[in-house]
Amino acid sequence: MNNKQDLKSYTLTELRKIFEENGIKPFRANQVFEWIHNKNINIIEDISVLSKKLKSRIDNKYYIENIKILERYDSKLDGTKKYLFCLNDGNIIESVLMPYRHGNTACISTQVGCKMGCKFCASTKEGLIRNLSAGEIVDQIYKIQADQKIKVNNIVLMGSGEPLDNYDNVIKFLKIVHDELGINLGYRHITLSTCGLVPKIYDLANEELPITLSISLHATTDIQRKNIMPIANKYSLDEIIKACKYYINKTNRRITFEYTLINGVNDNKKDALKMYSLIKGMLCHVNLIPLNNIKEVEYKKSNNINIKGFADTLCQKGISTTVRREMGSDINAACGQLRNKYISQNQG
Ligand code: SF4
């Protein structure tokens, strides 16, 4: 884009400041923001409230991010839709739309690839390629809404990438989707999932944005966690739990612990009891995820007896627990799988 800056990546406050510095009245920033984020405009020329002269001034320095839908896969089982998007530089990312009874939930990506190396995840196989800009993150929502002619009611940052490893752009994204001139989504309808970057959990708590924080725990001892999540070599479970308590105190929001049940690795009753002793007394919820059997990883899904046993143990101890329903199992909806498949089929 010839060194032009992306208007879609600015929060309203940033846009007003930039316009002011360029001698453009701040109310123009409100108009531009609204046309981009509410009216879904992708070309400066199309912002018809601006004069021709002003459009050309803005166009000299700026552009509007506009990712493209490459493919869409529709699940015949449950209405889940999986999108592959092509970015301006040819990189590919994926997002998922899940129609639930309580509204449309979009699961979106924050990075191309991921460097965290979780052993059960297909997104990390090639490492981190690059961070997504705030405009690229938010545009996944706009493209899904326009394609399906729906409003997205809930957003989960749980696609490819570790959101807290792309901290600044993710914070901008949160402010953009929450803005009332944009899609005006309440913070309570947004969930950010992290593998546990402890210092960034403190930073996020200090932002005092009441989003739901979701921790990918997946193990109940440091040794077990180190086997499946390299980040555990950097931060212990105790440090993560301490940071979560700080987050709860700051935001008064309930934390979700995500726990992928892996056959024979972390799914027996002892593991459930250890989990209980880690999180007891906290304002929290446990979401158990039966692992998707995917070819990129060596692990297998737990059997139904272990899944039920794990959930029952926690429930009996008074921990709010749910087992995540498998969505889109006929369309490779596990994080990173479709992108890998597309790239390997289209290589060379
Ligand atoms: S699970 Fe999340 S943090 Fe871990 S490798 Fe996959 S995308 Fe990265």
mmCIF file of C-alpha atoms in Angstrom, residues 16-252:
data_model
loop_
_atom_site.group_PDB
_atom_site.id
_atom_site.type_symbol
_atom_site.label_atom_id
_atom_site.label_comp_id
_atom_site.label_asym_id
_atom_site.label_seq_id
_atom_site.Cartn_x
_atom_site.Cartn_y
_atom_site.Cartn_z
ATOM 1 C CA ARG A 16 -9.326 12.330 15.884
ATOM 2 C CA LYS A 17 -5.763 13.107 16.976
ATOM 3 C CA ILE A 18 -4.280 12.262 13.582
ATOM 4 C CA PHE A 19 -6.856 14.332 11.726
ATOM 5 C CA GLU A 20 -6.275 17.257 14.053
ATOM 6 C CA GLU A 21 -2.518 17.048 13.458
ATOM 7 C CA ASN A 22 -3.243 17.168 9.731
ATOM 8 C CA GLY A 23 -5.480 20.233 10.078
ATOM 9 C CA ILE A 24 -8.697 18.226 9.522
ATOM 10 C CA LYS A 25 -11.573 18.945 11.919
ATOM 11 C CA PRO A 26 -11.999 16.130 14.511
ATOM 12 C CA PHE A 27 -15.704 15.682 13.679
ATOM 13 C CA ARG A 28 -14.529 14.443 10.286
ATOM 14 C CA ALA A 29 -12.754 11.635 12.140
ATOM 15 C CA ASN A 30 -16.094 10.633 13.676
ATOM 16 C CA GLN A 31 -17.641 10.501 10.215
ATOM 17 C CA VAL A 32 -14.794 8.475 8.722
ATOM 18 C CA PHE A 33 -14.810 6.071 11.687
ATOM 19 C CA GLU A 34 -18.558 5.570 11.409
ATOM 20 C CA TRP A 35 -18.465 4.955 7.673
ATOM 21 C CA ILE A 36 -15.666 2.420 8.008
ATOM 22 C CA HIS A 37 -16.894 0.563 11.074
ATOM 23 C CA ASN A 38 -20.639 0.934 10.856
ATOM 24 C CA LYS A 39 -21.389 1.336 7.181
ATOM 25 C CA ASN A 40 -18.645 -1.133 6.239
ATOM 26 C CA ILE A 41 -16.996 1.109 3.642
ATOM 27 C CA ASN A 42 -13.652 -0.076 2.268
ATOM 28 C CA ILE A 43 -12.731 2.678 -0.180
ATOM 29 C CA ILE A 44 -12.080 6.276 0.864
ATOM 30 C CA GLU A 45 -13.760 7.490 -2.348
ATOM 31 C CA ASP A 46 -17.040 5.914 -1.124
ATOM 32 C CA ILE A 47 -17.256 8.052 2.039
ATOM 33 C CA SER A 48 -19.770 10.370 0.442
ATOM 34 C CA VAL A 49 -20.102 12.795 3.382
ATOM 35 C CA LEU A 50 -16.580 14.047 2.631
ATOM 36 C CA SER A 51 -15.798 16.603 -0.054
ATOM 37 C CA LYS A 52 -13.814 15.511 -3.099
ATOM 38 C CA LYS A 53 -10.892 17.616 -1.932
ATOM 39 C CA LEU A 54 -10.841 16.112 1.539
ATOM 40 C CA LYS A 55 -11.142 12.569 0.180
ATOM 41 C CA SER A 56 -8.152 13.115 -2.035
ATOM 42 C CA ARG A 57 -6.137 14.596 0.877
ATOM 43 C CA ILE A 58 -6.917 11.569 3.022
ATOM 44 C CA ASP A 59 -6.320 9.179 0.149
ATOM 45 C CA ASN A 60 -2.772 10.507 -0.316
ATOM 46 C CA LYS A 61 -1.725 9.152 3.070
ATOM 47 C CA TYR A 62 -4.214 6.472 4.034
ATOM 48 C CA TYR A 63 -6.090 3.410 2.827
ATOM 49 C CA ILE A 64 -8.781 1.181 4.338
ATOM 50 C CA GLU A 65 -7.902 -2.456 5.142
ATOM 51 C CA ASN A 66 -9.994 -4.892 3.126
ATOM 52 C CA ILE A 67 -9.326 -8.608 3.564
ATOM 53 C CA LYS A 68 -10.858 -11.026 1.067
ATOM 54 C CA ILE A 69 -12.862 -14.191 1.614
ATOM 55 C CA LEU A 70 -10.860 -16.966 -0.034
ATOM 56 C CA GLU A 71 -13.106 -19.890 0.811
ATOM 57 C CA ARG A 72 -16.027 -20.705 3.051
ATOM 58 C CA TYR A 73 -16.918 -24.138 4.399
ATOM 59 C CA ASP A 74 -20.426 -24.744 5.756
ATOM 60 C CA SER A 75 -21.033 -27.508 8.280
ATOM 61 C CA LYS A 76 -24.048 -29.604 7.440
ATOM 62 C CA LEU A 77 -24.220 -30.770 11.052
ATOM 63 C CA ASP A 78 -24.653 -27.569 13.029
ATOM 64 C CA GLY A 79 -24.540 -24.471 10.809
ATOM 65 C CA THR A 80 -20.912 -23.622 11.703
ATOM 66 C CA LYS A 81 -19.172 -21.687 8.940
ATOM 67 C CA LYS A 82 -15.450 -21.616 8.582
ATOM 68 C CA TYR A 83 -13.777 -18.829 6.603
ATOM 69 C CA LEU A 84 -10.366 -18.667 5.018
ATOM 70 C CA PHE A 85 -9.334 -15.051 4.424
ATOM 71 C CA CYS A 86 -6.556 -13.794 2.189
ATOM 72 C CA LEU A 87 -4.634 -10.764 3.494
ATOM 73 C CA ASN A 88 -3.090 -8.059 1.308
ATOM 74 C CA ASP A 89 0.337 -9.714 1.476
ATOM 75 C CA GLY A 90 -1.025 -13.135 0.470
ATOM 76 C CA ASN A 91 -1.016 -14.618 3.972
ATOM 77 C CA ILE A 92 -4.006 -16.706 4.924
ATOM 78 C CA ILE A 93 -5.957 -16.693 8.181
ATOM 79 C CA GLU A 94 -9.114 -18.401 9.361
ATOM 80 C CA SER A 95 -12.196 -17.532 11.382
ATOM 81 C CA VAL A 96 -15.298 -19.440 12.440
ATOM 82 C CA LEU A 97 -18.908 -18.364 12.791
ATOM 83 C CA MET A 98 -20.970 -20.434 15.203
ATOM 84 C CA PRO A 99 -24.692 -19.844 15.370
ATOM 85 C CA TYR A 100 -25.781 -20.490 18.978
ATOM 86 C CA ARG A 101 -29.212 -20.048 20.526
ATOM 87 C CA HIS A 102 -27.916 -16.979 22.368
ATOM 88 C CA GLY A 103 -26.571 -15.334 19.200
ATOM 89 C CA ASN A 104 -23.900 -15.474 16.550
ATOM 90 C CA THR A 105 -20.404 -16.066 17.888
ATOM 91 C CA ALA A 106 -17.365 -15.337 15.745
ATOM 92 C CA CYS A 107 -14.041 -16.922 16.643
ATOM 93 C CA ILE A 108 -11.288 -14.869 15.040
ATOM 94 C CA SER A 109 -7.518 -14.926 14.585
ATOM 95 C CA THR A 110 -5.034 -12.397 15.956
ATOM 96 C CA GLN A 111 -1.825 -13.610 14.302
ATOM 97 C CA VAL A 112 -0.734 -15.445 11.180
ATOM 98 C CA GLY A 113 0.510 -18.663 12.790
ATOM 99 C CA CYS A 114 1.628 -18.707 16.408
ATOM 100 C CA LYS A 115 4.951 -19.144 18.194
ATOM 101 C CA MET A 116 3.597 -20.695 21.398
ATOM 102 C CA GLY A 117 4.061 -24.287 20.250
ATOM 103 C CA CYS A 118 1.165 -25.955 22.088
ATOM 104 C CA LYS A 119 1.434 -29.627 21.172
ATOM 105 C CA PHE A 120 -2.295 -30.134 20.488
ATOM 106 C CA CYS A 121 -2.647 -27.149 18.130
ATOM 107 C CA ALA A 122 -2.386 -27.053 14.337
ATOM 108 C CA SER A 123 -1.871 -23.248 14.204
ATOM 109 C CA THR A 124 1.656 -23.338 15.532
ATOM 110 C CA LYS A 125 3.190 -25.864 13.142
ATOM 111 C CA GLU A 126 5.000 -23.203 11.067
ATOM 112 C CA GLY A 127 5.586 -20.826 14.008
ATOM 113 C CA LEU A 128 4.625 -17.175 13.974
ATOM 114 C CA ILE A 129 4.554 -15.530 10.546
ATOM 115 C CA ARG A 130 3.361 -12.104 11.710
ATOM 116 C CA ASN A 131 0.952 -10.168 13.894
ATOM 117 C CA LEU A 132 -2.366 -9.039 12.455
ATOM 118 C CA SER A 133 -3.123 -5.320 12.494
ATOM 119 C CA ALA A 134 -6.203 -4.121 14.399
ATOM 120 C CA GLY A 135 -7.833 -3.517 10.993
ATOM 121 C CA GLU A 136 -7.195 -7.105 9.898
ATOM 122 C CA ILE A 137 -8.602 -8.448 13.159
ATOM 123 C CA VAL A 138 -11.775 -6.377 13.011
ATOM 124 C CA ASP A 139 -12.288 -6.918 9.285
ATOM 125 C CA GLN A 140 -12.849 -10.650 9.903
ATOM 126 C CA ILE A 141 -16.026 -9.640 11.779
ATOM 127 C CA TYR A 142 -17.174 -7.215 9.091
ATOM 128 C CA LYS A 143 -16.637 -9.714 6.280
ATOM 129 C CA ILE A 144 -18.561 -12.434 8.127
ATOM 130 C CA GLN A 145 -21.419 -10.043 8.905
ATOM 131 C CA ALA A 146 -21.648 -8.861 5.295
ATOM 132 C CA ASP A 147 -21.389 -12.391 3.871
ATOM 133 C CA GLN A 148 -24.119 -13.807 6.126
ATOM 134 C CA LYS A 149 -26.175 -10.592 6.435
ATOM 135 C CA ILE A 150 -26.173 -11.002 10.210
ATOM 136 C CA LYS A 151 -24.887 -9.183 13.253
ATOM 137 C CA VAL A 152 -22.148 -10.879 15.246
ATOM 138 C CA ASN A 153 -23.239 -10.832 18.910
ATOM 139 C CA ASN A 154 -20.215 -12.406 20.575
ATOM 140 C CA ILE A 155 -16.551 -12.435 19.701
ATOM 141 C CA VAL A 156 -13.974 -14.901 20.932
ATOM 142 C CA LEU A 157 -10.276 -14.269 20.331
ATOM 143 C CA MET A 158 -9.501 -17.943 20.152
ATOM 144 C CA GLY A 159 -8.524 -18.496 16.515
ATOM 145 C CA SER A 160 -4.925 -18.688 15.342
ATOM 146 C CA GLY A 161 -2.431 -16.746 17.404
ATOM 147 C CA GLU A 162 -1.859 -15.786 21.010
ATOM 148 C CA PRO A 163 -3.792 -12.515 21.468
ATOM 149 C CA LEU A 164 -1.601 -11.248 24.306
ATOM 150 C CA ASP A 165 1.486 -11.734 22.090
ATOM 151 C CA ASN A 166 -0.047 -9.079 19.801
ATOM 152 C CA TYR A 167 -1.061 -6.926 22.730
ATOM 153 C CA ASP A 168 -1.240 -3.379 21.329
ATOM 154 C CA ASN A 169 -3.217 -4.321 18.224
ATOM 155 C CA VAL A 170 -5.606 -6.476 20.231
ATOM 156 C CA ILE A 171 -6.297 -3.629 22.693
ATOM 157 C CA LYS A 172 -6.989 -1.314 19.752
ATOM 158 C CA PHE A 173 -9.297 -3.936 18.262
ATOM 159 C CA LEU A 174 -11.231 -4.168 21.552
ATOM 160 C CA LYS A 175 -11.689 -0.404 21.666
ATOM 161 C CA ILE A 176 -12.760 -0.283 18.003
ATOM 162 C CA VAL A 177 -15.485 -2.958 18.277
ATOM 163 C CA HIS A 178 -16.738 -1.444 21.524
ATOM 164 C CA ASP A 179 -17.049 2.080 20.125
ATOM 165 C CA GLU A 180 -20.631 3.249 19.775
ATOM 166 C CA LEU A 181 -19.871 4.713 16.354
ATOM 167 C CA GLY A 182 -18.685 1.269 15.298
ATOM 168 C CA ILE A 183 -20.497 -2.017 15.939
ATOM 169 C CA ASN A 184 -20.881 -1.032 19.602
ATOM 170 C CA LEU A 185 -20.318 -4.493 21.040
ATOM 171 C CA GLY A 186 -20.341 -4.685 24.855
ATOM 172 C CA TYR A 187 -17.052 -5.788 26.408
ATOM 173 C CA ARG A 188 -18.968 -8.534 28.188
ATOM 174 C CA HIS A 189 -19.633 -10.105 24.809
ATOM 175 C CA ILE A 190 -15.934 -10.494 24.092
ATOM 176 C CA THR A 191 -13.713 -13.333 25.309
ATOM 177 C CA LEU A 192 -9.940 -13.284 25.043
ATOM 178 C CA SER A 193 -8.177 -16.599 25.337
ATOM 179 C CA THR A 194 -4.536 -16.816 26.374
ATOM 180 C CA CYS A 195 -2.108 -19.642 27.023
ATOM 181 C CA GLY A 196 -0.950 -17.671 30.061
ATOM 182 C CA LEU A 197 1.417 -14.768 29.314
ATOM 183 C CA VAL A 198 1.482 -13.682 32.946
ATOM 184 C CA PRO A 199 2.841 -10.088 32.667
ATOM 185 C CA LYS A 200 0.318 -9.349 29.918
ATOM 186 C CA ILE A 201 -2.549 -10.655 32.071
ATOM 187 C CA TYR A 202 -1.614 -7.969 34.622
ATOM 188 C CA ASP A 203 -1.436 -5.356 31.841
ATOM 189 C CA LEU A 204 -4.855 -6.411 30.559
ATOM 190 C CA ALA A 205 -6.336 -6.252 34.057
ATOM 191 C CA ASN A 206 -4.997 -2.721 34.413
ATOM 192 C CA GLU A 207 -6.768 -1.658 31.186
ATOM 193 C CA GLU A 208 -10.001 -2.273 33.132
ATOM 194 C CA LEU A 209 -11.922 -3.460 30.089
ATOM 195 C CA PRO A 210 -14.483 -5.935 31.447
ATOM 196 C CA ILE A 211 -13.951 -8.602 28.808
ATOM 197 C CA THR A 212 -13.996 -12.285 29.737
ATOM 198 C CA LEU A 213 -10.532 -13.690 30.193
ATOM 199 C CA SER A 214 -10.152 -17.299 29.266
ATOM 200 C CA ILE A 215 -7.057 -19.248 30.291
ATOM 201 C CA SER A 216 -5.946 -22.261 28.278
ATOM 202 C CA LEU A 217 -4.917 -24.343 31.251
ATOM 203 C CA HIS A 218 -4.974 -27.906 29.868
ATOM 204 C CA ALA A 219 -2.924 -29.363 32.740
ATOM 205 C CA THR A 220 -2.952 -29.391 36.517
ATOM 206 C CA THR A 221 0.760 -29.649 37.303
ATOM 207 C CA ASP A 222 3.700 -27.724 35.899
ATOM 208 C CA ILE A 223 5.373 -30.937 34.774
ATOM 209 C CA GLN A 224 2.292 -32.077 32.886
ATOM 210 C CA ARG A 225 1.806 -28.617 31.393
ATOM 211 C CA LYS A 226 5.430 -28.393 30.229
ATOM 212 C CA ASN A 227 4.860 -31.573 28.230
ATOM 213 C CA ILE A 228 2.095 -30.029 26.151
ATOM 214 C CA MET A 229 2.603 -26.250 26.403
ATOM 215 C CA PRO A 230 6.126 -24.787 26.130
ATOM 216 C CA ILE A 231 4.923 -21.527 27.758
ATOM 217 C CA ALA A 232 4.825 -23.502 31.030
ATOM 218 C CA ASN A 233 8.639 -23.368 31.046
ATOM 219 C CA LYS A 234 8.331 -19.621 31.488
ATOM 220 C CA TYR A 235 5.341 -19.212 33.797
ATOM 221 C CA SER A 236 4.195 -21.635 36.483
ATOM 222 C CA LEU A 237 0.588 -22.519 37.232
ATOM 223 C CA ASP A 238 0.914 -20.665 40.556
ATOM 224 C CA GLU A 239 1.945 -17.501 38.738
ATOM 225 C CA ILE A 240 -0.962 -17.861 36.316
ATOM 226 C CA ILE A 241 -3.498 -18.398 39.111
ATOM 227 C CA LYS A 242 -2.121 -15.368 40.988
ATOM 228 C CA ALA A 243 -2.465 -13.218 37.862
ATOM 229 C CA CYS A 244 -6.032 -14.513 37.361
ATOM 230 C CA LYS A 245 -6.960 -13.523 40.908
ATOM 231 C CA TYR A 246 -5.617 -10.056 40.201
ATOM 232 C CA TYR A 247 -7.704 -9.917 37.003
ATOM 233 C CA ILE A 248 -10.850 -10.927 38.897
ATOM 234 C CA ASN A 249 -10.217 -8.296 41.586
ATOM 235 C CA LYS A 250 -9.676 -5.565 39.019
ATOM 236 C CA THR A 251 -12.554 -6.352 36.666
ATOM 237 C CA ASN A 252 -14.984 -8.317 38.827
#
